[in-house]
Structure formats: structure tokens, C-alpha cells
GROMACS .gro file of C-alpha atoms in nm:
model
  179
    1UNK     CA    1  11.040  -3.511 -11.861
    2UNK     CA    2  11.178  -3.750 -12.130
    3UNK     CA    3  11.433  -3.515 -12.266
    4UNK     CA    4  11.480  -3.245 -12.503
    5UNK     CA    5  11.289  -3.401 -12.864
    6UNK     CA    6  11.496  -3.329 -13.173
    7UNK     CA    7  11.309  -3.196 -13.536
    8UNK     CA    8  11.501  -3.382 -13.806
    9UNK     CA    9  11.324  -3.200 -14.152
   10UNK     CA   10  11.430  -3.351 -14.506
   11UNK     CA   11  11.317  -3.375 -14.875
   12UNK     CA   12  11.111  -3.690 -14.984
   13UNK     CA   13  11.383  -3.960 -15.078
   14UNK     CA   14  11.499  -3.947 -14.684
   15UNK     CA   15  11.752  -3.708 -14.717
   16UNK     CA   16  11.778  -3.506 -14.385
   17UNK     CA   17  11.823  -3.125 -14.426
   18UNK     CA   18  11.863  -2.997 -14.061
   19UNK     CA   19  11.828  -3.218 -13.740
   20UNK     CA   20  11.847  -2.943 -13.418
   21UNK     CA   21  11.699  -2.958 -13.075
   22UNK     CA   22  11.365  -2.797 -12.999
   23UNK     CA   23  11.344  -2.503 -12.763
   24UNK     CA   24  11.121  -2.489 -12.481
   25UNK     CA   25  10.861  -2.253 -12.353
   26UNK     CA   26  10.960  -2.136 -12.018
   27UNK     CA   27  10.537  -2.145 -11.913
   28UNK     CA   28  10.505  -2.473 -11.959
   29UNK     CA   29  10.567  -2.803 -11.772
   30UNK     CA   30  10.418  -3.134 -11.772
   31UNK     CA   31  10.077  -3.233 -11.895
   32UNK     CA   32   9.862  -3.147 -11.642
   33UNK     CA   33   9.495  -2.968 -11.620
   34UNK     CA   34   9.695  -2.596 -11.576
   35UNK     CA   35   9.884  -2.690 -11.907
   36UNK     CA   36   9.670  -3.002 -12.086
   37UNK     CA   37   9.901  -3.069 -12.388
   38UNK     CA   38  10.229  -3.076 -12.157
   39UNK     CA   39  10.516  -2.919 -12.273
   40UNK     CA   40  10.558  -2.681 -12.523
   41UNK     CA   41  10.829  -2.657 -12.801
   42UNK     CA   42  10.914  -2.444 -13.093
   43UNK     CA   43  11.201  -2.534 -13.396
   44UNK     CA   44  11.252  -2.245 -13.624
   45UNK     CA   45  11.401  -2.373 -13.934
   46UNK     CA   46  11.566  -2.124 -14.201
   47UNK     CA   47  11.660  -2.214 -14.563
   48UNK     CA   48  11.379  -2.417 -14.671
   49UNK     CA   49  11.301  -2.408 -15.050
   50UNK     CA   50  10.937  -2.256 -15.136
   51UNK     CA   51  10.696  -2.522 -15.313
   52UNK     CA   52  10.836  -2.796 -15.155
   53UNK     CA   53  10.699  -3.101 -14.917
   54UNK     CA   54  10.931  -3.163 -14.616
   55UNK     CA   55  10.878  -3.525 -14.416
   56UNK     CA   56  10.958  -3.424 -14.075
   57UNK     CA   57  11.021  -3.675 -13.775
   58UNK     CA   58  10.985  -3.529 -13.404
   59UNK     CA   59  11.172  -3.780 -13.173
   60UNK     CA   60  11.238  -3.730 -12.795
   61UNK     CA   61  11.427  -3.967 -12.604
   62UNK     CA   62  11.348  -4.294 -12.623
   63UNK     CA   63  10.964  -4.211 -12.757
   64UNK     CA   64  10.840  -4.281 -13.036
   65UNK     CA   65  10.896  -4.028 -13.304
   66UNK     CA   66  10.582  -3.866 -13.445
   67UNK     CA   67  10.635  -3.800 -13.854
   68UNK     CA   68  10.482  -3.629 -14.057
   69UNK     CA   69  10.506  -3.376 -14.356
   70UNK     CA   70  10.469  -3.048 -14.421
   71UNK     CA   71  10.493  -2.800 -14.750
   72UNK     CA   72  10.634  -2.457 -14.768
   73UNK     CA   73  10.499  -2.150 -14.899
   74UNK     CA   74  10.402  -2.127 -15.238
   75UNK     CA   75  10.633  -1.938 -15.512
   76UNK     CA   76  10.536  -1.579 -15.533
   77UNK     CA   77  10.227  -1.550 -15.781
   78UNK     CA   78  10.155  -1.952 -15.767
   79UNK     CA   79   9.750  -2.000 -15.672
   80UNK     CA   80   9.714  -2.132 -15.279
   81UNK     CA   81   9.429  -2.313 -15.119
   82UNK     CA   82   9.280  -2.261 -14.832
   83UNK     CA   83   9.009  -2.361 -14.576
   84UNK     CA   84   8.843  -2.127 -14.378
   85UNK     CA   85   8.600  -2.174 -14.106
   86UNK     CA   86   8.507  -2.109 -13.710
   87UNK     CA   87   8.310  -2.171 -13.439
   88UNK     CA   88   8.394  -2.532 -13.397
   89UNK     CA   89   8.465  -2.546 -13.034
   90UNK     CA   90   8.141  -2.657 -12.939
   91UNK     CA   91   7.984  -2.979 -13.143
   92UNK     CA   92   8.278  -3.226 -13.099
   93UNK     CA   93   8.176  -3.483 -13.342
   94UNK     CA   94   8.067  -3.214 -13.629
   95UNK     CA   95   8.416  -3.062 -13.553
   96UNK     CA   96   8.603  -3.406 -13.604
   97UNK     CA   97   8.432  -3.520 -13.956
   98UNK     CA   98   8.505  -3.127 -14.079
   99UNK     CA   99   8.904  -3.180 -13.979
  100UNK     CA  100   8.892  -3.542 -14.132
  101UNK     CA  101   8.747  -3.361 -14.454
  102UNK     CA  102   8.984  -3.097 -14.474
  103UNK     CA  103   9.304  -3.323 -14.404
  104UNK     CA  104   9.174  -3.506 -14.716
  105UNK     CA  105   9.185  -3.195 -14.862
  106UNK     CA  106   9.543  -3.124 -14.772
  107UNK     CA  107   9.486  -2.691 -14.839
  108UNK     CA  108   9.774  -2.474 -14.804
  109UNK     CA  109   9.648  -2.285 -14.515
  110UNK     CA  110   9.342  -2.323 -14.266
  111UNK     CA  111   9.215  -1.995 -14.174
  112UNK     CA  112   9.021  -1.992 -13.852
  113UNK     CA  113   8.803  -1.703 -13.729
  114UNK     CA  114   8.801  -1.835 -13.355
  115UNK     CA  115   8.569  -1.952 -13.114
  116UNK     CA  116   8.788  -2.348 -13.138
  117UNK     CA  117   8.704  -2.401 -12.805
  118UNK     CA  118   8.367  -2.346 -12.567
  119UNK     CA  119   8.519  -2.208 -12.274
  120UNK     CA  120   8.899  -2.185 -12.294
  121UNK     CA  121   8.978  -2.433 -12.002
  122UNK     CA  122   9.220  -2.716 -12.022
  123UNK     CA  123   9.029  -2.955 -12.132
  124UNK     CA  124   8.876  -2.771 -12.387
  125UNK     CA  125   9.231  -2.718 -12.535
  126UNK     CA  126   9.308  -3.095 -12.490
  127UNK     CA  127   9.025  -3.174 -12.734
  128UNK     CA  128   9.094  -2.898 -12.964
  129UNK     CA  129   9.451  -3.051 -13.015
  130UNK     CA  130   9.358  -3.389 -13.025
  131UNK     CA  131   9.067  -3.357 -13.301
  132UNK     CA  132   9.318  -3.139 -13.519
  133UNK     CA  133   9.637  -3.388 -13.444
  134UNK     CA  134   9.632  -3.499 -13.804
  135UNK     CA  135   9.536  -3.179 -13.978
  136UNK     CA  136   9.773  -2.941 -13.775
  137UNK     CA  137  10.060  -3.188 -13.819
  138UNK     CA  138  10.084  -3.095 -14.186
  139UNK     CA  139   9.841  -2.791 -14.216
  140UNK     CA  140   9.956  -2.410 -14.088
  141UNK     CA  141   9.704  -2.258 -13.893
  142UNK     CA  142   9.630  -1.918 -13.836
  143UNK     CA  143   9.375  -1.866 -13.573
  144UNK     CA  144   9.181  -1.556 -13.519
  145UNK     CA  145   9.105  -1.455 -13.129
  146UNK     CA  146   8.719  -1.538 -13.058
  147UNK     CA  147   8.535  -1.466 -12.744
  148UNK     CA  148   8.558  -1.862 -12.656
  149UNK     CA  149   8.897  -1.840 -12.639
  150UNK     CA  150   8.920  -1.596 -12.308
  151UNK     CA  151   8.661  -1.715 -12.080
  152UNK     CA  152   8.829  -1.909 -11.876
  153UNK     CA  153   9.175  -1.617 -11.951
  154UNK     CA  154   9.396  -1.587 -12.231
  155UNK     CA  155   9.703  -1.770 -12.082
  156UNK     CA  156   9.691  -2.105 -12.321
  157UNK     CA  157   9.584  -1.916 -12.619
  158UNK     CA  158   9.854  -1.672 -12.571
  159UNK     CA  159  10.101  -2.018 -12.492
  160UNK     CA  160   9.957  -2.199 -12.802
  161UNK     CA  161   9.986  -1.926 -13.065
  162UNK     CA  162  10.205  -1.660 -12.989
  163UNK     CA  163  10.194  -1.379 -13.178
  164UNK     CA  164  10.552  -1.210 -13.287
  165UNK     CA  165  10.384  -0.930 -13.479
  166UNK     CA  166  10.074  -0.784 -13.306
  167UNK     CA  167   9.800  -0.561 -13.445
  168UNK     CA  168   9.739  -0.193 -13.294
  169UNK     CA  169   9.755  -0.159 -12.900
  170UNK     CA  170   9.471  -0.247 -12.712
  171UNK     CA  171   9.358  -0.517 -12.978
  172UNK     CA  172   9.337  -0.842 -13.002
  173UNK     CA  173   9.429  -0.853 -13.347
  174UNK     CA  174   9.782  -1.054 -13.482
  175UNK     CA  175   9.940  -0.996 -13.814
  176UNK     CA  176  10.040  -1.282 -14.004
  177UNK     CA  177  10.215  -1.362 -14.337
  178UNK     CA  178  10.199  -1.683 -14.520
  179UNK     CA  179  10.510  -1.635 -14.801
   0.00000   0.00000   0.00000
């Protein structure tokens, strides 16, 4: 474990606006077929101006940073874009030229209605994340539950996108809000 990796966020000139440690998931450990994307982290950042593109820069240790950027929530009553789609978990190739297309795109949002991944094992995951490096790097997601997802058990969907505010009891369902 190379350390804890730092999220330094700031407005496009270079200015940084926060720099503070991730936090880790305490389900998680190295990259390995129970948990295929290694460890997991979460940064919750406060204070960010709406309409606005953030650069980001994730370093940890002595690896290589991985930058990016990212734009907040439109003001209230401004127009958004956004992508939706589903059922990608299956045709690999088909699923990579769609996420090249819609990183070209650069939406607001990507809606997903589930169903990312054929069976819900490791691997499965593993290719999920690496097709939609680019696209999730700068893109919110907000994924639906599909059948897919729980073959194999809920565990890494429930690890990869937590849900703070669920729907009624005995769903599936997760509420949301984008601004």
C-alpha cells in the first residue's frame, strides 16, 4: 500500500483550492480478484462554486498523479446535458466506442439504467472501470441497480456506489440529486 493519495482541486490558471487526504473504505484492500480495482477512496470537498471546471490532480506517494477535471453543478435554472443509456456490460468493444463518444461529448451527467456488467464478478468490474477511466474521471455517474449487477452478490456494487439516501425499504432504488 503506497500511502494515503492526496486530492489537490483548483480553478484553471493552477490555483489550488483545497489539497486534503482521501479517506479509505474500510472493505477494501489491495487489488485483487475479491476487490479488482484495489483500494477504495472517497474526498468530499465543500465550497465549490456552481458552473465552474475544477482541474483536479490525485497523487499518492511517490505515483504518478492521475489529473483530470471536473465541472460542478449547473446554476439553478441553467439547461444541463446529459447521456443516458444501459445495458452495456456485455459487448465490450460496442461499450468502449459509446464511452469514447460520450467523453467527446463531455455531458453534465451520464445516467445509467444498469446492467454495466454481465455477471457482477471481479473481473467484470475491472473492465467496467477501465473502459469508463476517461469518461468517469470527469463525468458524474449515477447508476441505476440492474439484474447484472447482483449475480455474482451485491458486495462491489454496494462498495462502488454507495448510496447515502436510499429509496423505500425493501428496494433497490437510491435517490440522487445533481444541484
Amino acid at each position: 500500500h503506497p500511502g494515503v493519495p492526496v486530492v489537490r482541486i483548483g480553478k484553471p490558471g493552477g490555483r489550488v483550492v483545497v489539497g486534503l487526504p482521501a479517506v479509505r473504505q474500510p472493505h477494501t484492500g489491495d487489488a485483487t480478484e475479491a476487490h479488482p480495482v484495489g483500494w477504495l477512496y472517497t474526498a468530499t470537498l465543500s465550497g465549490l462554486a456552481r458552473s465552474t471546471r475544477y482541474s483536479y490532480e490525485i497523487q499518492c506517494g511517490a505515483l504518478a498523479g492521475r489529473t483530470g477535471s471536473v465541472a460542478t453543478t449547473p446554476q439553478r435554472g441553467e439547461p444541463i446535458t446529459f447521456v443516458a443509456l444501459g445495458d452495456s456490460g456485455r459487448r465490450h468493444e460496442d461499450h468502449r466506442i459509446v464511452a469514447t463518444g460520450i467523453t467527446q461529448v463531455a455531458p453534465d451527467l451520464l445516467v445509467n439504467s444498469g446492467d454495466v456488467v454481465a455477471s457482477g464478478i471481479p473481473s467484470d468490474w475491472r473492465l467496467f472501470f477501465e473502459i469508463e477511466r476517461d469518461l468517469l474521471a470527469s463525468t458524474p455517474l449515477f447508476l441505476a441497480f440492474g439484474n447484472h449487477e447482483s449475480i455474482a452478490g451485491t458486495e462491489l456494487y454496494e462498495a462502488y456506489f454507495p448510496c447515502e439516501q436510499p429509496g423505500p425499504a425493501g428496494s433497490r432504488s437510491c435517490v440522487r440529486d445533481f444541484g
